[in-house]
Tab-separated table of C-alpha atoms (C1' of nucleotides) and ligand atoms in Angstrom:
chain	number	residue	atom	x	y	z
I	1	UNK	CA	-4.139	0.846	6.266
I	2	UNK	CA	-4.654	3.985	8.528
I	3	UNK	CA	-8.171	2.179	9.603
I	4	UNK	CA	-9.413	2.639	12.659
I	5	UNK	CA	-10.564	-1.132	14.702
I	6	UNK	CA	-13.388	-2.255	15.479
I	7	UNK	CA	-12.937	-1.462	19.681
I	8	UNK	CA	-13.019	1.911	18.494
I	9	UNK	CA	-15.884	1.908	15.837
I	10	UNK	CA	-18.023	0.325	18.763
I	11	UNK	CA	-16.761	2.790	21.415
I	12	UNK	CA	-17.761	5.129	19.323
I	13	UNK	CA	-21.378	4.283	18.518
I	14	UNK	CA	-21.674	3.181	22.280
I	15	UNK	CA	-20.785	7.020	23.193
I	16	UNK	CA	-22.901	9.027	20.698
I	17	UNK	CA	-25.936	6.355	21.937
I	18	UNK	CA	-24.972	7.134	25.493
I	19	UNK	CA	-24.871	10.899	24.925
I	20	UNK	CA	-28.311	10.778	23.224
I	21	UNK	CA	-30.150	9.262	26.413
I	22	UNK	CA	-28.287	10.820	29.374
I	23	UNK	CA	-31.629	10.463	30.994
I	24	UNK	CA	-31.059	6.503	31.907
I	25	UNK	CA	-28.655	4.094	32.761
I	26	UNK	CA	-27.394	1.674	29.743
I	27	UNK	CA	-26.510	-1.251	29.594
I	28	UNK	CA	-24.029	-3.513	27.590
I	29	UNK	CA	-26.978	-5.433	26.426
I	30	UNK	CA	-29.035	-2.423	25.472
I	31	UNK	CA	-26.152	-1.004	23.341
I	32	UNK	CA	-25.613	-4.708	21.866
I	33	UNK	CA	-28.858	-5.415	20.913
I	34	UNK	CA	-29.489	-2.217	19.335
I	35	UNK	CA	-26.453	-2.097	17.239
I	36	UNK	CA	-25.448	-5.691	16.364
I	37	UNK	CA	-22.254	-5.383	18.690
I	38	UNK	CA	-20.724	-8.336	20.138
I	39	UNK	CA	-21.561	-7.838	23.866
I	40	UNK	CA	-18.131	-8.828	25.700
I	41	UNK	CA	-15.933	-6.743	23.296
I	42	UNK	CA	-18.660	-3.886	24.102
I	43	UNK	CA	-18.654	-4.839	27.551
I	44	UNK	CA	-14.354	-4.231	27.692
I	45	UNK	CA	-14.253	-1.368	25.716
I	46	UNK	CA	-16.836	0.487	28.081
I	47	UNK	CA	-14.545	-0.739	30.937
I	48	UNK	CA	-11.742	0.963	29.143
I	49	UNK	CA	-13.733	4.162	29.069
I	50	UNK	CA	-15.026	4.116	32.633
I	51	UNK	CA	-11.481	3.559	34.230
I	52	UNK	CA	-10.668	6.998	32.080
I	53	UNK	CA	-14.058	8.850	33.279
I	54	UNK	CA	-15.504	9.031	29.883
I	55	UNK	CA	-18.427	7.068	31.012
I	56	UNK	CA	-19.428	5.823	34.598
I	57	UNK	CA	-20.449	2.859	35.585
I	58	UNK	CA	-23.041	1.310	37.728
I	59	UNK	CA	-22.920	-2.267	39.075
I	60	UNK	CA	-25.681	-4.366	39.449
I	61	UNK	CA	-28.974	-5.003	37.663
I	62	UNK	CA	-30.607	-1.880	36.673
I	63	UNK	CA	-27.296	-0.740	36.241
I	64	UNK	CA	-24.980	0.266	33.397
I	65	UNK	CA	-23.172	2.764	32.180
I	66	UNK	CA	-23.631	6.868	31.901
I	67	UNK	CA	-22.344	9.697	29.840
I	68	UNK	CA	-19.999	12.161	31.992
I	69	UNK	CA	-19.589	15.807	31.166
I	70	UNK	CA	-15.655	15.248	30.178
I	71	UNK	CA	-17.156	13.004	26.691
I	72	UNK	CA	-18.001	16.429	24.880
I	73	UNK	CA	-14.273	17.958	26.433
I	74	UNK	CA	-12.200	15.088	25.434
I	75	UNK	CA	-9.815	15.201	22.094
I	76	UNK	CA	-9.901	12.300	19.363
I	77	UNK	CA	-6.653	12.111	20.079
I	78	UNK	CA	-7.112	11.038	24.186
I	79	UNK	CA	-10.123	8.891	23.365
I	80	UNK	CA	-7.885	7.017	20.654
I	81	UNK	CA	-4.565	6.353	22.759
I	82	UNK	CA	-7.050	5.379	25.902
I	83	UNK	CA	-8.658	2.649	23.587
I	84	UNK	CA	-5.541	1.984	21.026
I	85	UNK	CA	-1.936	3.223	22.946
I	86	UNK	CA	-0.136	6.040	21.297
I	87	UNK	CA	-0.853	8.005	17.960
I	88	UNK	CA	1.486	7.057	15.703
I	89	UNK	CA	1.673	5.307	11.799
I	90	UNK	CA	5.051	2.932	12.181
I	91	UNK	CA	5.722	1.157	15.524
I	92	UNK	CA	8.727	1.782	15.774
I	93	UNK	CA	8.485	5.156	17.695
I	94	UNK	CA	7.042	3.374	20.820
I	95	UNK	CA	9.068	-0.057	20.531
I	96	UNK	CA	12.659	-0.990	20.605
I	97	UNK	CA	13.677	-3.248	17.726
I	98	UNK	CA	13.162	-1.244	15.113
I	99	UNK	CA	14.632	-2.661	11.618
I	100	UNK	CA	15.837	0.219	10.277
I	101	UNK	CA	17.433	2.166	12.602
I	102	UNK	CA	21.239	2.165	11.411
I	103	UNK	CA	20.181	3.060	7.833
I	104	UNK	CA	16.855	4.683	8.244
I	105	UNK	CA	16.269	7.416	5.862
I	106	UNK	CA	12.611	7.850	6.740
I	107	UNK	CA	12.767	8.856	10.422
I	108	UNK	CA	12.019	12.308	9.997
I	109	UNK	CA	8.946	12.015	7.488
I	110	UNK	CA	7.305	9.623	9.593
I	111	UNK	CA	7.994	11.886	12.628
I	112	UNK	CA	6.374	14.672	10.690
I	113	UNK	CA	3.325	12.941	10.036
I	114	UNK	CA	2.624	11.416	13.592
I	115	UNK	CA	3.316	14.894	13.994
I	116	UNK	CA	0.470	16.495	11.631
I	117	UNK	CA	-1.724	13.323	12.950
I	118	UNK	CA	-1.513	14.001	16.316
I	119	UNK	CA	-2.036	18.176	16.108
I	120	UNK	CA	-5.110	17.352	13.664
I	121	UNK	CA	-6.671	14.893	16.716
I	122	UNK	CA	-5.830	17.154	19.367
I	123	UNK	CA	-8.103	20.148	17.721
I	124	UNK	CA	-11.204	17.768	17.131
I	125	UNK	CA	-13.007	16.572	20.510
I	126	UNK	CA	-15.730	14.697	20.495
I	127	UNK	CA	-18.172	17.153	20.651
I	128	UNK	CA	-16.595	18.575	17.067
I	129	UNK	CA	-17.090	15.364	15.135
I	130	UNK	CA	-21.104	14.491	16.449
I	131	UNK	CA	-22.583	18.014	15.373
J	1	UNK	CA	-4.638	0.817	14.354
J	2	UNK	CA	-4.128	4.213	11.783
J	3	UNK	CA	-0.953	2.288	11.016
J	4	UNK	CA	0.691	2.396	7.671
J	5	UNK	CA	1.628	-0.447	6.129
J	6	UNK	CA	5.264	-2.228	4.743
J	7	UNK	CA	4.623	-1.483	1.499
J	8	UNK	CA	4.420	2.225	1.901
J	9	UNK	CA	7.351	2.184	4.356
J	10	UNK	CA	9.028	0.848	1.868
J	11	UNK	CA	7.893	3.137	-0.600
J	12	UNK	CA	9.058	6.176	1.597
J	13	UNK	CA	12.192	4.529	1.683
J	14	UNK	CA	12.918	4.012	-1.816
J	15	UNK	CA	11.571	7.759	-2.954
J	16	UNK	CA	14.053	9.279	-0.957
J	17	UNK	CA	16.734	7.199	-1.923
J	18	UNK	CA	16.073	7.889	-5.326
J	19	UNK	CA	15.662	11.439	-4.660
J	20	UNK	CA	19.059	11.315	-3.289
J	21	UNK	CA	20.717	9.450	-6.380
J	22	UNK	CA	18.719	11.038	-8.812
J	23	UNK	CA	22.078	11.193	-11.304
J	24	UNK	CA	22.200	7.544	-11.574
J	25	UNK	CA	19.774	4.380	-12.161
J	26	UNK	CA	18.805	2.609	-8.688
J	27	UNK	CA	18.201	-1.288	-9.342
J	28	UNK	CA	15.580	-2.660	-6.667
J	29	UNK	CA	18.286	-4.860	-5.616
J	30	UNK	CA	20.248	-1.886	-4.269
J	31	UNK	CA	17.651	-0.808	-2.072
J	32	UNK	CA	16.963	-4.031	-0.949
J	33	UNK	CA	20.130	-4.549	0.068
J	34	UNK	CA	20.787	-1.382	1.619
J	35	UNK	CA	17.589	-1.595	3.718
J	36	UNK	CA	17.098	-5.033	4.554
J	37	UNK	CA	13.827	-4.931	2.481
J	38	UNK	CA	12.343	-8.113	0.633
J	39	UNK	CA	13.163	-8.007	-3.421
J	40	UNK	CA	9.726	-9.023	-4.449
J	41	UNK	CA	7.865	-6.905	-2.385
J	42	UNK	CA	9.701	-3.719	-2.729
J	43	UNK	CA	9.971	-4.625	-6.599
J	44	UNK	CA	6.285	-4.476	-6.796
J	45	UNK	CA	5.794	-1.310	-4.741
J	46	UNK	CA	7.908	0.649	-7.620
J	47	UNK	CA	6.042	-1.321	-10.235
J	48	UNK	CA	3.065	0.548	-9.135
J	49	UNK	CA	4.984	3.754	-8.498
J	50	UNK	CA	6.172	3.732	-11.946
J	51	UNK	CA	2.394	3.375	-13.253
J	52	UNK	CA	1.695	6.485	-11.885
J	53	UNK	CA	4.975	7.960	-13.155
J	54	UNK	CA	6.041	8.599	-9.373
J	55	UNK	CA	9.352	7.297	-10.841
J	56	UNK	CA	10.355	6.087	-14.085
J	57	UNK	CA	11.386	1.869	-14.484
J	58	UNK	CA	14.177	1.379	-17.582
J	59	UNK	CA	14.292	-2.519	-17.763
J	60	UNK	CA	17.304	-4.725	-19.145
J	61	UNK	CA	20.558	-4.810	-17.414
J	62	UNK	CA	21.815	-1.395	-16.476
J	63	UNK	CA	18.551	-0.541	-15.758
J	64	UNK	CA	16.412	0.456	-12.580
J	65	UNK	CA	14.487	3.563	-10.984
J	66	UNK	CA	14.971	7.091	-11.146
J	67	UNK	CA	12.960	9.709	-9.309
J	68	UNK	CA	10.442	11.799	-11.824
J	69	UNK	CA	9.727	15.474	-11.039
J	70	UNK	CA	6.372	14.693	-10.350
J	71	UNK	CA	7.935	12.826	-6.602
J	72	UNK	CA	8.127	16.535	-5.094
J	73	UNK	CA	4.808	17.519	-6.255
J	74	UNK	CA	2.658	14.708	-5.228
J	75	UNK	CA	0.559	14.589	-2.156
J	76	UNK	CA	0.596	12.645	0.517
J	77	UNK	CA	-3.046	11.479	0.199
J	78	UNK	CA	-1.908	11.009	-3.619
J	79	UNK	CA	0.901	8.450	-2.713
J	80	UNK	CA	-0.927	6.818	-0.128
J	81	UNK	CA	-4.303	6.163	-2.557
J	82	UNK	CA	-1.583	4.806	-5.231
J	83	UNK	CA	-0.856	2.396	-2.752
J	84	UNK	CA	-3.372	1.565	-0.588
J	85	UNK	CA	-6.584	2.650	-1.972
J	86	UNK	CA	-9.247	5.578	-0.469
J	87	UNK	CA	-7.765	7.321	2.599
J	88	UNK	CA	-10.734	6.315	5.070
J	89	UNK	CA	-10.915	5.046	8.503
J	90	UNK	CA	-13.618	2.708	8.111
J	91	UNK	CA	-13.989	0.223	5.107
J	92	UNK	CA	-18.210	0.644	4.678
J	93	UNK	CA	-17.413	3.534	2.630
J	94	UNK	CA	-15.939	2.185	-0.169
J	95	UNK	CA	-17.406	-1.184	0.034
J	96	UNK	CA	-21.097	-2.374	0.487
J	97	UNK	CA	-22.191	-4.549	3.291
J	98	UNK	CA	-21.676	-1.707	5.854
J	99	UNK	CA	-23.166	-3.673	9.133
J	100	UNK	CA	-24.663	-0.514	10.794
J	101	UNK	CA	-26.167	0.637	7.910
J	102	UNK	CA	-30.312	0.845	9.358
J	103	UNK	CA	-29.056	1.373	12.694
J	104	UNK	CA	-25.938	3.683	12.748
J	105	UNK	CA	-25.124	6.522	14.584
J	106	UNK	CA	-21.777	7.477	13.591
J	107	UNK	CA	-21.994	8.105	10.285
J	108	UNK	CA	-21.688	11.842	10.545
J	109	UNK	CA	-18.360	11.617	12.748
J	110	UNK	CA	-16.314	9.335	10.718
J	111	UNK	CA	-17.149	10.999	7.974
J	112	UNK	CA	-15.552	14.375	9.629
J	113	UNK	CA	-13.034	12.670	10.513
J	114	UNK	CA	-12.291	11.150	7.220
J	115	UNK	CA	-12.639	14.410	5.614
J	116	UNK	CA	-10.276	16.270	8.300
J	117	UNK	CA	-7.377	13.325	7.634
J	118	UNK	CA	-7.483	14.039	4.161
J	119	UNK	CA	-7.915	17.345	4.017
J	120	UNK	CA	-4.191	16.846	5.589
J	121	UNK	CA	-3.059	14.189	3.536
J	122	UNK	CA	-4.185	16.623	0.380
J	123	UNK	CA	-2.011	19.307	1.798
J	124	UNK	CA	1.024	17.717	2.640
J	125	UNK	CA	3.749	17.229	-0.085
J	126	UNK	CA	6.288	14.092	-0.511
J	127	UNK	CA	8.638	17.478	-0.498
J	128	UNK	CA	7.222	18.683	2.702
J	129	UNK	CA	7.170	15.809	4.843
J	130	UNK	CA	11.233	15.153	3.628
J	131	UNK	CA	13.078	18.177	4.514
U	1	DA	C1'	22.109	-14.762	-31.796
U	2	DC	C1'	22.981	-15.740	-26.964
U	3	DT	C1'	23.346	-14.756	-22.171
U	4	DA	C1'	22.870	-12.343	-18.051
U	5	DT	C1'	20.219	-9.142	-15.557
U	6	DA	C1'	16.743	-5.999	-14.994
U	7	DT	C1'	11.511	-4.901	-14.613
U	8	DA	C1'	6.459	-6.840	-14.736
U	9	DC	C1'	2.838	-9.514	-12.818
U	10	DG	C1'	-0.053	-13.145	-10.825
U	11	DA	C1'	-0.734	-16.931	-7.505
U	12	DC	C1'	0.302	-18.841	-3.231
U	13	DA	C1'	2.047	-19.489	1.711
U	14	DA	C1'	3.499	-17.745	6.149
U	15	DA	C1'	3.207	-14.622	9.761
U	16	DT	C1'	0.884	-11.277	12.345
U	17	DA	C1'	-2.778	-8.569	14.133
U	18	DT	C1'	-7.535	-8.126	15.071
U	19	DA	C1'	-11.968	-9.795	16.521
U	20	DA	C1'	-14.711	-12.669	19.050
U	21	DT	C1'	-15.585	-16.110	22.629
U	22	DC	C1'	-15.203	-18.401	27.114
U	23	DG	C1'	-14.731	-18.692	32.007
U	24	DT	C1'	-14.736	-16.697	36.458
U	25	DA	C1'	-15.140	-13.066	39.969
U	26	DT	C1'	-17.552	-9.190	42.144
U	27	DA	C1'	-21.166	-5.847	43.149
U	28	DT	C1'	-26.018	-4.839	44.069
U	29	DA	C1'	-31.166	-4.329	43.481
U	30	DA	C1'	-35.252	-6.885	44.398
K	1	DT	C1'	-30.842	-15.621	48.196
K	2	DT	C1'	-31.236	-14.921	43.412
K	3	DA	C1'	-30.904	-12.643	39.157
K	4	DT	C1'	-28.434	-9.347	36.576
K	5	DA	C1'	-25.109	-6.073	35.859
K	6	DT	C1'	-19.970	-4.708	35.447
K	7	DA	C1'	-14.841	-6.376	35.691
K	8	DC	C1'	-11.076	-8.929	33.852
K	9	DG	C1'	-7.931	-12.568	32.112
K	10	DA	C1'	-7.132	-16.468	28.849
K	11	DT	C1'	-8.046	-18.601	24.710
K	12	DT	C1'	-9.760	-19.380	19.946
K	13	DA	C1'	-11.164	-17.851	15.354
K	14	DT	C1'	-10.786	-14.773	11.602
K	15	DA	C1'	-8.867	-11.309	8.609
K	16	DT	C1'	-5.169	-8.802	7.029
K	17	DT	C1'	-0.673	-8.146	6.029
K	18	DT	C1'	3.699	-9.706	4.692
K	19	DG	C1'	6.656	-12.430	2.214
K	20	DT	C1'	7.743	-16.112	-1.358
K	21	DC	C1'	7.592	-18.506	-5.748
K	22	DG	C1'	7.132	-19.066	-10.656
K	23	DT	C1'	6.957	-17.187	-15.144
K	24	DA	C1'	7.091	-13.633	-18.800
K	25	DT	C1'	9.276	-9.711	-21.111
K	26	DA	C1'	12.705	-6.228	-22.258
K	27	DT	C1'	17.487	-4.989	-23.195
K	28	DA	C1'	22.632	-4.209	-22.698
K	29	DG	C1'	26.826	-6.574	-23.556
K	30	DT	C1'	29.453	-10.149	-25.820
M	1	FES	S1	14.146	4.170	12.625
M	1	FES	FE1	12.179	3.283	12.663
M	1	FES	S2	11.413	4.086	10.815
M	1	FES	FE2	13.404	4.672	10.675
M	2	FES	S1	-23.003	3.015	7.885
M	2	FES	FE1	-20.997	2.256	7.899
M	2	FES	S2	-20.279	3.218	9.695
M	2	FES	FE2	-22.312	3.704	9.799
DNA sequence: ACTATATACGACAAATATAATCGTATATAA
DNA sequence: TTATATACGATTATATTTGTCGTATATAGT
């Protein structure tokens, strides 16, 4: 439990690659190659990223993908939810249907932790975690 | 992903019952039934509670699960490793086989951010996270 | 002593979530 | 025009989690 998946293990080896070699463009295949990283789950995730303006994009060969300045700027917590959907241990704070709710004795704990979760990755941006 | 799992919903759930009925014996039946939570699963989650004298099992009829003082004292990173293991984000530390091993570049940040999560988990209380 | 009911524990099956693949469309440099 | 890159949806495979089943042991009550 509590692990992370692999989207975001390879989004985050794809961004610390990107932000050592600003110089050039990227590609999927590049990152792929060099890492063992199934290319079309790569390929995604990077989309993911690009429609947020962590990285930009470039169509077409020689293209590929570049490191933006808001990378270092951006919280653990934004680059999870834009990869994963909301912060949070138990579903059941973002779905209806939740099993317990008539006699749920643990509401407030659990809020209290998503709580503590989400104020820990809001202080750590990227930038914090790669020095 | 960072979700927990049944079991330690279900654990969460029973601890503060019993913290709540801490005069009288609490069968695992009881909380099943109040809850809506499988026998045989929550039966097993207190097994392992009472091995780390979380709470205290008297077997026979009559008997059941009462809360131990230890409950208010314990960490959160303590009940969770009971549980579920190491408090980590990625498997490859605990295990061997880590893919990335020659070629990784995120060691460094997951291990921050393992540190930072339980670093929390250390400092947050079963009594904190209740009241 | 016998019975009913509780915990204890391991093996297995079902359900769910995650990971990976496949197929197709679009942009663009050469 | 062609080769190569990103973009995106649908489907399959795999892993993990969740739940069930079967059996053993302890003990209170009769
Ligand atoms: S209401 Fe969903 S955990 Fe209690
Ligand atoms: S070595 Fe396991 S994550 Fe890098």
């Amino acid at each position: 439990m509590l692990k992370i998946t692999k989207r975001v293990e390879y989004a985050l080896i794809a961004i610390r690659h990107l932000q050592e070699n600003q110089d050039v463009l990227v590609s999927v295949s590049d990152i792929s190659a060099a890492y063992g990283i199934p290319k079309e789950i790569l390929a995604k995730t990077l989309q993911k990223l690009a429609s947020s303006n962590i990285v930009k994009s470039y169509k077409g060969p020689t293209g590929g993908y570049k490191a933006t300045k808001k990378i270092a700027e951006t919280t653990l917590n934004d680059f999870f939810e834009i990869l994963e959907g909301p912060t949070a241990i138990m579903d059941c704070y973002f779905q209806d249907g939740c099993d317990h709710l008539n006699s749920c004795n643990i509401r407030t704990p659990i809020n209290k932790i998503n709580d503590s979760i989400r104020n820990l990755f809001n202080n750590l941006t990227l930038a914090d975690i790669a020095q």
